[in-house]
Amino acid sequence: MASFPSCKAVITLAILLVFLSSSSAQLSPDFYSKSCPNLFATVKSVVHSAVQNEARMGASLLRLFFHDCFVNGCDGSILLDDTSSFTGEKGAVPNRNSARGFDVVDQIKSAVEKACPGVVSCADVLAIAARDSVVILGGPDWNVKLGRRDAKTASRAAANNGIPPPTSNLNALISRFNALGLSTKDLVALSGSHTIGQARCTSFRARIYNESNLDTSLAQTRKGNCPRASGVGDNNLAPLDLQTPTNFDNNYFKNLVSRRGLLHSDQQLFIGGATDSIVRTYSNDPNTFKSDFAAAMLKMGDIRPLTGSNGEVRKNCRRVN
Ligand code: HEM
Ligand SMILES: *[C@@H]1O[C@H](CO)[C@@H](O)[C@H](O)[C@H]1NC(C)=O
């Protein structure tokens, strides 16, 4: 009798295993309510002035959070500068000459460190800043879940592999999102982020010169500031949403329906495939888009966070402690 583990021991072990295997379950909106009661107000005030100063910054901060979460989870790894022991994500193809807002993140982090030294992770700062950016530009609000810790390393290769390029076809987009626990609907909702912000000529050149499922007058306009020859005007900017690039609305989806998606990957969401009906719904119903977007942002924020005693709370988002 004594050689068999007791029923109680088996149940205890089972509960322990469930705890060990679930990580995202530990994130919660009130994680810092006692340790940093003014956190939300502190972050919002810095994001607000940055976006007042330059509306595009809201888009840039939102994109940083996406590029963080898609590479080894939402762990603040994108914020790390290169060191002698690792080559970080800032120089990866999707980020080089493109990802921006790092100094605003530094400003937010300084303000937060002043209020609550050593308490709030950079990964969480980014999650809150992304939400605040969307709200300030007229998008939906949601209760950001918190309690992520910061990575102690970063990987350029992981960023090159993890973030989908604008040349992606629909199936590649769906499978990358699915691999991270995001549904096809989440893919479409989250892509609605391209209702704000800018893209470089190099990201859409092949589309405006070579693709036929693009409104000809838009193609003509974009060619005016994006020469055919690669290497010329690569960094010239164009708005992802031609009408209202600083309003978080549903124009992005209206554009897709009228073949005005700027990126190849944008237009892939409306090419007669599985996502057409979702695009149509969002183009007709901004409220459904906004509530699906908020839900999808919460799911994206749950991707593989470091919690408990994993990782650390960085003092400076650019380097490990
Ligand atoms: C579905 C796959 C996606 C692809 C292939 C993609 C690709 C791109 C590309 C190529 C740019 C322009 C970068 C440049 O030329 O410098 C861009 C900009 C942007 N992306 Fe995405 N993206 C995707 C999904 C997302 C998601 C899920 C979000 C946010 C949740 C997002 C947010 C943004 C924002 C806000 C900008 C503008 C940034 C700025 O103006 O600084 N994107 N994206
Ligand atoms: C258009 O496609 C052709 C043939 O694939 C290619 O050689 C050319 O570089 C493309 N042009 C642009 C601007 O991408």
XYZ file of C-alpha atoms and ligand atoms in Angstrom:
378
model
C 0.000 0.000 0.000
C 2.658 2.484 1.012
C 4.541 2.005 -2.263
C 1.719 3.618 -4.287
C 1.582 7.399 -4.368
C -1.480 8.631 -2.554
C -4.405 10.118 -4.422
C -3.615 13.474 -2.840
C -0.027 13.393 -4.094
C -1.183 12.632 -7.631
C -3.652 15.531 -7.583
C -1.011 17.898 -6.173
C 1.382 16.874 -8.922
C -1.289 17.361 -11.582
C -2.110 20.863 -10.313
C 1.584 21.714 -10.251
C 2.002 20.567 -13.852
C -0.974 22.676 -14.977
C 0.622 25.720 -13.306
C 4.011 25.096 -14.846
C 2.623 24.668 -18.345
C 0.458 27.787 -18.404
C 2.336 31.050 -18.619
C -0.009 33.570 -20.168
C -2.637 32.741 -17.572
C -0.572 34.749 -15.105
C -0.884 38.090 -16.905
C -3.477 40.379 -15.381
C -4.604 43.999 -15.806
C -4.042 44.785 -12.115
C -0.559 43.272 -11.876
C 0.975 46.635 -10.816
C -2.052 48.121 -9.050
C -0.268 48.064 -5.673
C 3.360 48.296 -6.782
C 2.862 51.126 -9.301
C -0.572 52.717 -8.921
C 0.149 55.618 -11.299
C 1.554 53.427 -14.068
C -1.231 53.942 -16.621
C -1.363 57.729 -16.155
C 2.432 57.955 -16.363
C 2.649 56.030 -19.642
C -0.319 57.780 -21.197
C 1.056 61.235 -20.526
C 4.344 60.532 -22.346
C 2.619 58.742 -25.262
C 0.151 61.601 -25.522
C 2.843 64.264 -25.900
C 4.812 62.133 -28.355
C 1.739 61.614 -30.562
C 0.770 65.300 -30.269
C 4.244 66.106 -31.483
C 4.067 63.626 -34.377
C 0.903 61.599 -35.031
C 2.839 58.866 -36.842
C 4.551 57.980 -33.562
C 1.332 56.238 -32.491
C 1.681 53.911 -35.466
C 5.360 53.328 -34.789
C 4.756 52.350 -31.150
C 1.956 49.967 -32.121
C 4.224 48.294 -34.664
C 7.044 47.890 -32.113
C 4.723 45.838 -29.932
C 3.781 43.586 -32.890
C 7.442 43.087 -33.815
C 8.256 42.315 -30.181
C 5.492 39.728 -29.734
C 6.188 37.886 -33.008
C 9.806 37.196 -32.032
C 10.141 34.860 -29.028
C 7.006 36.319 -27.470
C 6.240 39.708 -25.911
C 9.458 39.996 -23.937
C 10.878 43.421 -24.816
C 13.605 41.783 -26.909
C 13.164 44.235 -29.802
C 14.258 47.081 -27.511
C 17.735 45.658 -26.821
C 20.718 47.259 -28.532
C 23.377 44.960 -30.004
C 26.101 43.814 -27.597
C 29.321 41.831 -27.907
C 27.431 38.680 -26.877
C 24.415 38.949 -29.210
C 23.265 40.691 -32.380
C 19.833 42.070 -31.660
C 16.604 42.597 -33.570
C 16.913 46.291 -34.465
C 19.089 45.474 -37.476
C 16.892 42.640 -38.766
C 15.403 43.174 -42.238
C 11.862 44.028 -41.047
C 13.241 46.577 -38.538
C 16.303 48.159 -40.126
C 15.591 51.724 -41.396
C 12.011 51.052 -40.429
C 11.240 50.327 -36.762
C 11.118 53.590 -34.840
C 9.987 55.028 -31.527
C 12.811 53.624 -29.406
C 13.574 57.019 -27.868
C 9.913 57.484 -26.949
C 10.016 54.086 -25.229
C 13.087 55.319 -23.345
C 11.199 58.447 -22.271
C 8.238 56.396 -21.068
C 10.515 54.013 -19.207
C 12.354 56.904 -17.486
C 9.068 58.383 -16.323
C 7.933 54.973 -15.061
C 11.273 54.337 -13.302
C 10.936 57.686 -11.554
C 7.471 56.732 -10.278
C 8.236 53.082 -9.409
C 11.918 52.143 -9.668
C 12.699 48.612 -10.809
C 9.094 47.438 -10.902
C 7.639 47.616 -14.423
C 9.096 45.630 -17.327
C 9.884 47.104 -20.737
C 7.673 44.449 -22.325
C 4.718 45.777 -20.319
C 5.614 49.401 -21.059
C 5.397 48.552 -24.761
C 2.041 46.777 -24.348
C 0.560 49.833 -22.607
C 2.108 52.302 -25.073
C 0.628 50.361 -28.013
C -2.843 50.469 -26.462
C -2.569 54.179 -25.604
C -1.428 54.963 -29.154
C -4.478 53.261 -30.649
C -6.833 55.042 -28.249
C -5.270 58.470 -28.868
C -5.637 58.015 -32.646
C -9.339 57.189 -32.271
C -9.265 53.391 -32.013
C -10.717 51.014 -29.421
C -9.658 50.717 -25.791
C -8.937 47.480 -23.909
C -7.633 46.382 -20.519
C -3.986 45.573 -21.193
C -2.846 42.455 -19.358
C 0.444 42.864 -17.478
C 3.107 40.923 -15.644
C 5.498 40.179 -18.505
C 9.203 40.161 -17.742
C 12.052 41.186 -20.012
C 14.297 38.946 -22.065
C 18.009 38.905 -21.312
C 18.920 38.312 -24.930
C 17.721 38.997 -28.453
C 18.194 37.362 -31.841
C 18.436 38.988 -35.246
C 17.840 35.649 -36.952
C 14.664 35.081 -34.937
C 13.382 38.508 -36.038
C 14.187 37.778 -39.686
C 12.312 34.487 -39.454
C 9.461 35.542 -37.179
C 8.098 38.718 -38.740
C 6.272 38.150 -42.037
C 7.615 40.165 -45.004
C 5.293 42.323 -47.163
C 5.859 39.895 -50.040
C 3.936 37.206 -48.108
C 0.998 35.449 -49.712
C -2.252 34.771 -47.888
C -1.404 31.187 -46.921
C 1.933 32.225 -45.432
C 0.257 34.970 -43.393
C -2.424 32.617 -42.121
C 0.082 29.955 -41.126
C 2.447 32.355 -39.364
C -0.414 33.821 -37.322
C -1.892 30.387 -36.617
C 1.495 29.153 -35.410
C 1.351 31.832 -32.712
C -2.192 30.963 -31.644
C -3.798 33.745 -33.692
C -6.747 32.872 -35.905
C -7.382 33.922 -39.491
C -9.858 36.471 -38.151
C -7.153 37.800 -35.801
C -4.847 38.167 -38.816
C -7.382 40.329 -40.630
C -8.317 42.366 -37.552
C -4.679 43.018 -36.597
C -3.782 43.949 -40.182
C -6.278 46.786 -39.705
C -3.321 48.466 -37.926
C -2.319 49.538 -41.416
C -5.090 52.110 -41.192
C -2.350 54.249 -39.594
C 1.312 54.847 -40.382
C 3.655 54.879 -43.334
C 5.586 52.462 -45.518
C 8.839 52.909 -47.429
C 9.034 52.678 -51.193
C 11.127 49.519 -50.883
C 8.184 47.801 -49.157
C 5.706 48.446 -51.986
C 7.797 49.052 -55.138
C 7.268 45.608 -56.641
C 3.521 45.958 -56.118
C 3.034 49.352 -57.751
C 5.146 48.471 -60.794
C 4.237 44.833 -61.302
C 0.864 43.921 -59.839
C -2.448 44.234 -61.604
C -4.822 43.991 -58.626
C -4.068 47.602 -57.698
C -6.129 50.682 -58.531
C -4.322 52.270 -61.481
C -4.645 55.819 -60.268
C -3.168 54.915 -56.872
C -0.328 53.071 -58.601
C 0.324 56.176 -60.703
C 0.357 58.458 -57.661
C 2.708 56.203 -55.695
C 5.130 55.860 -58.629
C 5.561 59.641 -58.427
C 7.545 59.265 -55.208
C 8.878 55.714 -55.592
C 11.175 55.229 -58.590
C 11.284 51.857 -60.334
C 15.025 51.350 -59.911
C 15.879 49.642 -56.668
C 18.232 51.673 -54.513
C 16.678 54.955 -55.635
C 14.262 56.547 -53.148
C 14.040 53.325 -51.138
C 13.133 55.203 -47.966
C 10.541 57.551 -49.498
C 7.353 57.262 -47.506
C 3.712 56.768 -48.439
C 0.701 56.354 -46.129
C -0.601 52.805 -45.713
C -4.130 54.265 -45.646
C -4.293 56.914 -48.343
C -7.176 58.879 -46.812
C -6.670 59.055 -43.040
C -3.228 57.745 -41.988
C -3.496 59.246 -38.499
C -7.033 58.062 -37.683
C -7.597 54.572 -36.377
C -10.713 53.874 -38.472
C -11.819 51.133 -40.888
C -10.668 52.854 -44.089
C -7.935 50.250 -44.492
C -10.632 47.654 -45.254
C -12.526 49.956 -47.602
C -9.237 50.417 -49.450
C -8.754 46.655 -49.794
C -12.232 46.267 -51.281
C -11.360 48.914 -53.885
C -7.938 47.368 -54.641
C -6.078 50.129 -52.848
C -4.019 48.045 -50.436
C -0.496 49.495 -50.553
C 1.443 46.360 -49.624
C 1.229 43.071 -51.474
C 0.454 41.434 -48.095
C -2.401 43.906 -47.516
C -4.162 43.124 -50.787
C -3.714 39.386 -50.152
C -6.502 39.695 -47.575
C -8.936 40.488 -50.406
C -8.090 38.340 -53.409
C -11.130 36.107 -53.554
C -9.866 33.888 -50.738
C -10.900 32.836 -47.256
C -10.490 36.323 -45.764
C -12.641 38.294 -48.243
C -15.769 37.990 -46.132
C -13.998 39.256 -42.998
C -12.580 42.233 -44.913
C -16.057 43.011 -46.219
C -17.554 42.856 -42.748
C -14.940 45.242 -41.333
C -15.275 47.600 -44.291
C -19.003 47.933 -43.592
C -18.921 47.839 -39.808
C -16.265 49.836 -37.947
C -17.558 48.685 -34.559
C -17.092 45.007 -35.319
C -13.584 45.789 -36.554
C -12.753 47.717 -33.406
C -14.009 45.086 -30.993
C -12.312 42.248 -32.914
C -9.117 44.319 -33.033
C -9.114 44.840 -29.262
C -9.697 41.113 -28.674
C -6.910 40.201 -31.104
C -4.481 42.632 -29.448
C -5.117 40.884 -26.125
C -4.378 37.537 -27.780
C -1.215 38.880 -29.412
C -0.115 40.259 -26.034
C -0.429 36.766 -24.564
C 2.192 35.270 -26.881
C 4.787 33.460 -24.780
C 5.443 36.030 -22.063
C 8.235 35.521 -19.561
C 6.660 35.415 -16.109
C 7.450 34.526 -12.500
C 11.206 34.414 -12.030
C 12.030 34.089 -15.743
C 13.806 37.014 -17.382
C 14.176 40.246 -15.446
C 12.758 43.751 -15.078
C 15.211 45.818 -17.077
C 16.195 49.223 -15.716
C 17.059 50.532 -19.171
C 15.089 49.022 -22.052
C 18.166 49.091 -24.307
C 20.299 46.753 -22.193
C 20.111 43.880 -19.772
C 20.711 44.775 -16.114
C 0.090 40.663 -41.536
C 1.379 40.799 -41.688
C 2.065 42.134 -41.715
C 2.988 42.530 -42.619
C 3.516 41.720 -43.786
C 3.349 43.884 -42.276
C 4.282 44.639 -42.972
C 4.509 45.983 -42.763
C 5.386 46.780 -43.561
C 6.253 46.286 -44.725
C 5.311 48.058 -43.109
C 6.053 49.268 -43.652
C 7.461 49.264 -43.088
C 8.394 50.168 -43.850
O 8.312 50.221 -45.079
O 9.249 50.823 -43.191
C 4.392 48.061 -42.001
C 4.049 49.158 -41.272
C 3.234 49.115 -40.165
N 2.714 47.981 -39.576
Fe 2.649 46.158 -40.394
N 2.652 44.271 -41.183
C 1.849 43.239 -40.791
C 1.031 43.218 -39.682
C 0.960 44.219 -38.745
C 0.358 44.092 -37.454
C -0.246 42.810 -36.909
C 0.483 45.308 -36.845
C 0.050 45.739 -35.468
C -0.676 45.018 -34.640
C 1.144 46.191 -37.780
C 1.380 47.516 -37.584
C 2.010 48.347 -38.486
C 2.025 49.805 -38.361
C 1.287 50.614 -37.324
C 2.821 50.281 -39.409
C 3.234 51.743 -39.674
C 4.461 52.051 -38.810
C 5.000 53.468 -38.907
O 4.449 54.323 -39.586
O 6.043 53.697 -38.262
N 1.445 45.483 -38.905
N 3.926 46.777 -41.805
C 8.825 43.241 -61.936
O 8.903 41.874 -62.312
C 10.026 41.569 -63.131
C 9.887 40.126 -63.600
O 9.687 39.276 -62.485
C 11.307 41.826 -62.361
O 12.441 41.555 -63.130
C 11.325 43.304 -61.918
O 12.443 43.558 -61.092
C 10.049 43.683 -61.174
N 10.011 45.124 -60.966
C 9.953 45.673 -59.767
C 9.948 47.169 -59.714
O 9.893 45.022 -58.762
